[in-house]
Short mmCIF file of C-alpha atoms in Angstrom, two decimals:
data_model
loop_
_atom_site.label_atom_id
_atom_site.label_comp_id
_atom_site.label_asym_id
_atom_site.label_seq_id
_atom_site.Cartn_x
_atom_site.Cartn_y
_atom_site.Cartn_z
CA MET A 1 -11.98 5.42 -1.36
CA ARG A 2 -15.22 6.73 0.30
CA LEU A 3 -15.01 3.83 3.05
CA LEU A 4 -11.48 4.88 3.82
CA ALA A 5 -12.19 8.72 4.04
CA ALA A 6 -15.24 7.85 6.38
CA ALA A 7 -12.86 5.66 8.63
CA LEU A 8 -10.31 8.42 8.79
CA LEU A 9 -13.11 11.05 9.83
CA ALA A 10 -14.52 8.67 12.29
CA ALA A 11 -11.23 8.18 13.95
CA LEU A 12 -10.61 11.97 14.16
CA LEU A 13 -13.93 12.38 15.84
CA SER A 14 -13.93 9.46 18.21
CA SER A 15 -10.31 8.20 18.95
CA PRO A 16 -8.09 11.04 19.81
CA GLY A 17 -5.86 8.85 22.23
CA LEU A 18 -4.64 5.98 20.20
CA ALA A 19 -0.92 7.02 19.35
CA ARG A 20 2.25 5.52 20.70
CA ALA A 21 3.82 7.16 23.69
CA ASP A 22 7.03 7.85 21.84
CA ASP A 23 6.01 9.80 18.76
CA SER A 24 9.12 11.64 17.93
CA TRP A 25 9.98 9.41 14.77
CA GLY A 26 8.60 6.78 12.74
CA LEU A 27 9.25 4.63 9.56
CA SER A 28 6.15 3.80 7.45
CA LEU A 29 5.87 1.30 4.68
CA GLN A 30 2.79 1.32 2.38
CA ALA A 31 1.27 -0.25 -0.42
CA LEU A 32 -0.51 2.32 -2.72
CA GLY A 33 -3.37 2.09 -5.24
CA GLY A 34 -5.58 4.58 -6.91
CA VAL A 35 -6.27 6.40 -10.16
CA SER A 36 -4.59 9.10 -12.25
CA ARG A 37 -5.01 11.07 -15.35
CA TYR A 38 -2.37 12.53 -17.78
CA ASP A 39 -3.58 15.99 -19.01
CA VAL A 40 -3.79 15.91 -22.78
CA GLY A 41 -2.76 19.51 -22.81
CA GLY A 42 0.73 18.14 -22.08
CA LEU A 43 0.88 15.72 -25.00
CA LYS A 44 1.16 17.73 -28.37
CA ALA A 45 1.11 15.75 -31.51
CA GLY A 46 3.48 16.47 -34.47
CA ILE A 47 0.91 15.64 -37.40
CA ASP A 48 -2.75 16.38 -37.59
CA ASN A 49 -3.23 16.77 -33.98
CA GLN A 50 -2.96 13.05 -33.39
CA GLY A 51 -2.79 11.83 -29.84
CA ALA A 52 -5.74 13.95 -28.54
CA ALA A 53 -7.36 10.73 -27.43
CA MET A 54 -4.44 8.69 -26.46
CA LEU A 55 -3.88 9.95 -22.98
CA LYS A 56 -7.27 11.37 -22.11
CA ASP A 57 -8.73 8.65 -19.79
CA SER A 58 -8.02 8.07 -16.12
CA ALA A 59 -6.30 4.86 -15.35
CA SER A 60 -5.51 2.66 -12.37
CA MET A 61 -2.02 2.72 -10.80
CA PHE A 62 -0.23 0.77 -7.97
CA GLY A 63 3.08 1.28 -6.15
CA GLY A 64 4.55 1.60 -2.73
CA MET A 65 5.95 4.31 -0.34
CA ALA A 66 8.63 4.35 2.42
CA LEU A 67 8.48 7.27 4.62
CA LEU A 68 10.78 8.27 7.46
CA ARG A 69 9.34 10.74 9.79
CA LEU A 70 11.77 12.62 12.09
CA GLY A 71 9.59 14.92 14.42
CA ALA A 72 7.90 17.12 11.96
CA LEU A 73 10.20 16.44 9.03
CA ASP A 74 9.18 13.69 6.43
CA LEU A 75 11.65 12.05 4.10
CA GLY A 76 10.90 9.21 1.74
CA VAL A 77 10.61 7.58 -1.68
CA ILE A 78 7.63 6.74 -3.91
CA TYR A 79 7.20 4.26 -6.86
CA GLU A 80 3.94 4.21 -8.80
CA GLY A 81 3.22 2.49 -12.14
CA GLY A 82 0.21 1.75 -14.29
CA LYS A 83 -1.47 2.05 -17.73
CA ILE A 84 -2.27 5.36 -19.34
CA THR A 85 -4.11 3.55 -22.08
CA SER A 86 -4.39 -0.15 -23.13
CA THR A 87 -0.85 -0.06 -24.31
CA ALA A 88 0.87 3.16 -22.97
CA ASP A 89 2.62 2.71 -19.69
CA SER A 90 3.45 5.30 -17.05
CA ALA A 91 5.67 5.17 -14.10
CA VAL A 92 7.20 7.66 -11.42
CA LEU A 93 10.21 7.10 -9.19
CA THR A 94 10.86 10.05 -6.69
CA PRO A 95 12.18 11.02 -3.49
CA VAL A 96 9.86 13.14 -1.27
CA VAL A 97 10.37 15.60 1.55
CA GLY A 98 7.78 17.65 3.60
CA PHE A 99 6.25 18.08 6.90
CA ALA A 100 4.02 16.15 9.28
CA LEU A 101 1.33 18.12 10.88
CA PRO A 102 -0.67 16.14 13.79
CA LEU A 103 -4.56 16.18 13.91
CA GLY A 104 -5.16 14.87 17.42
CA GLU A 105 -3.21 11.74 18.35
CA SER A 106 -4.25 9.22 15.70
CA LEU A 107 -4.33 11.33 12.52
CA ARG A 108 -1.82 13.46 10.86
CA ILE A 109 -1.38 15.31 7.53
CA ASP A 110 1.77 14.87 5.58
CA LEU A 111 2.58 17.84 3.11
CA LEU A 112 5.00 16.28 0.81
CA GLY A 113 6.94 17.61 -2.19
CA GLU A 114 8.22 15.38 -5.20
CA LEU A 115 11.05 15.81 -7.49
CA GLY A 116 11.83 12.71 -9.50
CA GLY A 117 11.41 10.92 -12.91
CA HIS A 118 8.38 10.21 -14.98
CA LYS A 119 8.70 7.59 -17.55
CA ILE A 120 6.27 7.11 -20.49
CA SER A 121 6.68 3.87 -22.79
CA ASN A 122 4.82 1.78 -25.24
CA ILE A 123 2.99 4.70 -26.82
CA SER A 124 0.70 3.71 -29.73
CA THR A 125 -1.92 5.50 -31.93
CA SER A 126 -3.52 5.10 -35.40
CA ASN A 127 -3.43 7.62 -38.15
CA GLY A 128 -5.17 7.19 -41.43
CA GLY A 129 -5.57 3.42 -40.75
CA VAL A 130 -1.86 2.98 -40.03
CA ASP A 131 -0.86 1.86 -36.63
CA TYR A 132 2.09 3.53 -34.94
CA SER A 133 4.02 2.50 -31.81
CA GLN A 134 7.03 3.48 -29.68
CA ALA A 135 8.57 0.70 -27.54
CA LYS A 136 11.29 2.83 -26.10
CA ALA A 137 10.75 4.48 -22.76
CA VAL A 138 10.91 8.42 -22.38
CA TRP A 139 12.06 9.79 -18.98
CA LEU A 140 10.92 13.24 -17.99
CA PRO A 141 11.98 15.12 -14.70
CA TYR A 142 9.08 16.47 -12.97
CA VAL A 143 7.95 18.18 -9.70
CA GLY A 144 4.85 17.40 -7.68
CA ALA A 145 2.85 18.07 -4.64
CA ARG A 146 1.20 15.48 -2.52
CA PRO A 147 -1.00 16.24 0.60
CA MET A 148 -1.73 13.04 2.43
CA LEU A 149 -4.16 12.22 5.42
CA THR A 150 -2.91 9.36 7.42
CA LEU A 151 -4.51 7.33 10.15
CA ARG A 152 -2.52 5.32 12.76
CA LEU A 153 -3.96 2.44 14.87
CA PRO A 154 -1.50 0.66 17.33
CA LEU A 155 -1.13 -2.94 16.99
CA GLY A 156 1.46 -4.33 19.40
CA PRO A 157 4.88 -2.76 18.78
CA VAL A 158 3.85 -1.12 15.55
CA ASP A 159 1.02 0.92 14.20
CA VAL A 160 -1.20 -0.36 11.39
CA ILE A 161 -1.74 2.80 9.07
CA GLY A 162 -4.07 3.85 6.27
CA SER A 163 -3.72 6.97 4.03
CA ILE A 164 -5.43 8.91 1.34
CA ALA A 165 -3.64 11.41 -0.74
CA GLY A 166 -4.23 13.61 -3.79
CA PHE A 167 -1.39 14.63 -6.01
CA ALA A 168 -0.34 16.83 -8.98
CA ARG A 169 2.88 16.52 -11.04
CA TRP A 170 4.35 18.72 -13.59
CA ASP A 171 6.78 17.44 -16.23
CA LEU A 172 9.71 19.96 -16.36
CA VAL A 173 10.73 19.40 -19.97
CA LYS A 174 9.20 18.21 -23.20
CA ARG A 175 10.76 15.50 -25.24
CA ASP A 176 10.15 14.16 -28.72
CA ALA A 177 9.20 10.40 -29.25
CA THR A 178 9.17 9.25 -33.01
CA LEU A 179 6.47 6.59 -33.62
CA ALA A 180 7.16 4.07 -36.46
CA PRO A 181 4.62 2.14 -38.46
CA THR A 182 4.03 -1.31 -36.81
CA ALA A 183 3.96 -3.02 -40.13
CA GLY A 184 5.33 -1.68 -43.52
CA GLY A 185 5.77 1.76 -44.81
CA SER A 186 8.55 4.32 -43.77
CA THR A 187 6.61 7.29 -42.79
CA THR A 188 7.22 8.15 -39.02
CA LEU A 189 4.90 10.15 -36.66
CA PRO A 190 6.49 12.46 -34.16
CA TYR A 191 5.15 13.22 -30.73
CA ARG A 192 6.21 15.59 -28.13
CA LEU A 193 5.72 14.45 -24.59
CA GLY A 194 5.35 16.40 -21.34
CA GLY A 195 2.39 17.56 -19.36
CA THR A 196 0.51 17.31 -16.08
CA THR A 197 -0.46 14.16 -14.06
CA PHE A 198 -3.01 14.33 -11.22
CA GLY A 199 -4.92 11.76 -9.25
CA LEU A 200 -5.91 10.17 -5.85
CA THR A 201 -4.34 7.22 -4.09
CA ALA A 202 -5.11 5.13 -0.98
CA GLY A 203 -2.46 3.36 1.01
CA ALA A 204 -2.28 0.70 3.69
CA GLY A 205 0.75 -0.64 5.69
CA VAL A 206 2.53 -0.41 8.99
CA GLU A 207 4.58 2.21 10.78
CA PHE A 208 7.48 1.39 13.24
#
């Protein structure tokens, strides 16, 4: 992350003239990787405040983005997925819309808004020595903001691009997920899902 940020800053200071001549539109395809964290304040346990440690740690995530730039208008789609814990999975699929603001000729800022779906699945925890799990996926609609700094370097008919972005996402609703004992017993453990995700990603790809 630090090396990418340093490269972006160096390009801004020393390479103001590396953009294509026709810069009125572009289609970029990027692979994404980074870290995210699900705010534990958004996950409320139904019994004995269980779950306080279930979603507390940051986790790696991977995905991809396609972004069509028409002048200053950005339109695209993002998929990101990863582990929240060793068992719980999180994924988002969202369209994005926003504005591209040039910084010199090789750098720009893309100010993107997200309105999509957040999936949480394979939740598990332990309560009083009994292990509980939930195999089903819970989908939550969410809204998010994603400012992204993009570097473009020409390579033949395309640009090689790198990006770094921060994001924040807010689930719009809360939904219950009932956890069942993994072995024996009939007592269930209810959870209410819905909270905030935030993180940082780096991307690499090409722009046509």
